[in-house]
């Protein structure tokens, strides 16, 4: 198997500082939050960020879905460092400095677009038992500008260096034009472009940009809730996850040299993936419920593990196995954090 070189994997998304704390149902109800949901903050959530920061055991972790995934991919690979590049927008502030430090610690080659109109984005992770509800205040992350960052020669060269691209659906709310530029580059050069459905609200309210990029998507990730919403929005008229995967695989595709692969995770249930013309189920690793500390980041970790095997040109089954391993490690810890080295063979 080829050893990946620097900047083989390219990620672009919303760099956020995760503020996580254990809360109770009253807290969720107070701010109208659902279990295991992820939403964008509105005015009514302003107080939530102040309240969660005052909780006794609050933890701060570098987050943002895409950034989490590329970080996990780097962790799984270990050497060389800087296999993964990451682009996103931060503020010129303390939280931004923390994100820079954390990216460097994780050996990710992060190139942030820094501006001082908006502060660095945050994401409140409200943990209840083995559920988590996420509220993202994008702030600076929402200020990413294609012409001020992606289009710069020194940055675009890093895009050209990559062989695999991953962008979470969340970035569709920020810069669809940046996504399209990267997706077309991948398609034109027969490289692999991966995307994630990310959250039900993406399919519901950002369906137009999502469907514009879909013909360029070689690998699509999502979980069971996102898959169901996507199917509903596209009028698939089925709630059978295998059938949804199959119909999604057969949506129009630009680069016909690569058949689209669709991978849907379902928490502790089997992961569903399209393998050639058929849909296959892959059981996840067993875990004692008592060992589950925090499911926040499990989906990101799955993608990160998957990508680490993908850039080493492993077969789909191996990519899924690596994804399952990474997710199994992450859910035993708070936030999207990991031990020093993986124990994956």
Tab-separated table of C-alpha atoms in Angstrom, residues 15-19 53 59-63 67 89-103 105 112 114-116 118-122 140:
chain	number	residue	atom	x	y	z
A	15	UNK	CA	-13.494	25.491	12.389
A	16	UNK	CA	-15.312	25.720	15.729
A	17	UNK	CA	-14.279	25.547	19.345
A	18	UNK	CA	-16.470	22.922	21.035
A	19	UNK	CA	-17.749	23.880	24.465
A	53	UNK	CA	-19.713	28.013	29.909
A	59	UNK	CA	-14.514	21.274	28.438
A	60	UNK	CA	-13.092	23.110	25.437
A	61	UNK	CA	-11.981	21.123	22.390
A	62	UNK	CA	-11.037	22.097	18.857
A	63	UNK	CA	-13.997	21.041	16.759
A	67	UNK	CA	-11.691	19.567	11.028
A	89	UNK	CA	-12.199	30.876	8.689
A	90	UNK	CA	-11.446	32.016	12.250
A	91	UNK	CA	-11.355	35.287	14.175
A	92	UNK	CA	-8.239	37.094	15.345
A	93	UNK	CA	-8.870	36.174	18.988
A	94	UNK	CA	-8.050	33.795	21.836
A	95	UNK	CA	-10.352	31.008	20.605
A	96	UNK	CA	-8.733	31.312	17.178
A	97	UNK	CA	-5.309	30.911	18.769
A	98	UNK	CA	-6.523	27.778	20.591
A	99	UNK	CA	-7.723	26.307	17.271
A	100	UNK	CA	-4.337	27.016	15.685
A	101	UNK	CA	-2.506	25.377	18.596
A	102	UNK	CA	-4.778	22.318	18.542
A	103	UNK	CA	-4.423	21.871	14.780
A	105	UNK	CA	-0.699	19.527	17.999
A	112	UNK	CA	-7.028	29.539	8.248
A	114	UNK	CA	-8.294	35.121	9.556
A	115	UNK	CA	-10.561	38.155	9.775
A	116	UNK	CA	-11.493	40.476	12.632
A	118	UNK	CA	-16.461	38.189	13.629
A	119	UNK	CA	-15.131	36.156	16.574
A	120	UNK	CA	-14.065	32.519	16.174
A	121	UNK	CA	-17.057	30.193	15.922
A	122	UNK	CA	-18.182	27.986	18.792
A	140	UNK	CA	-16.185	33.738	11.897
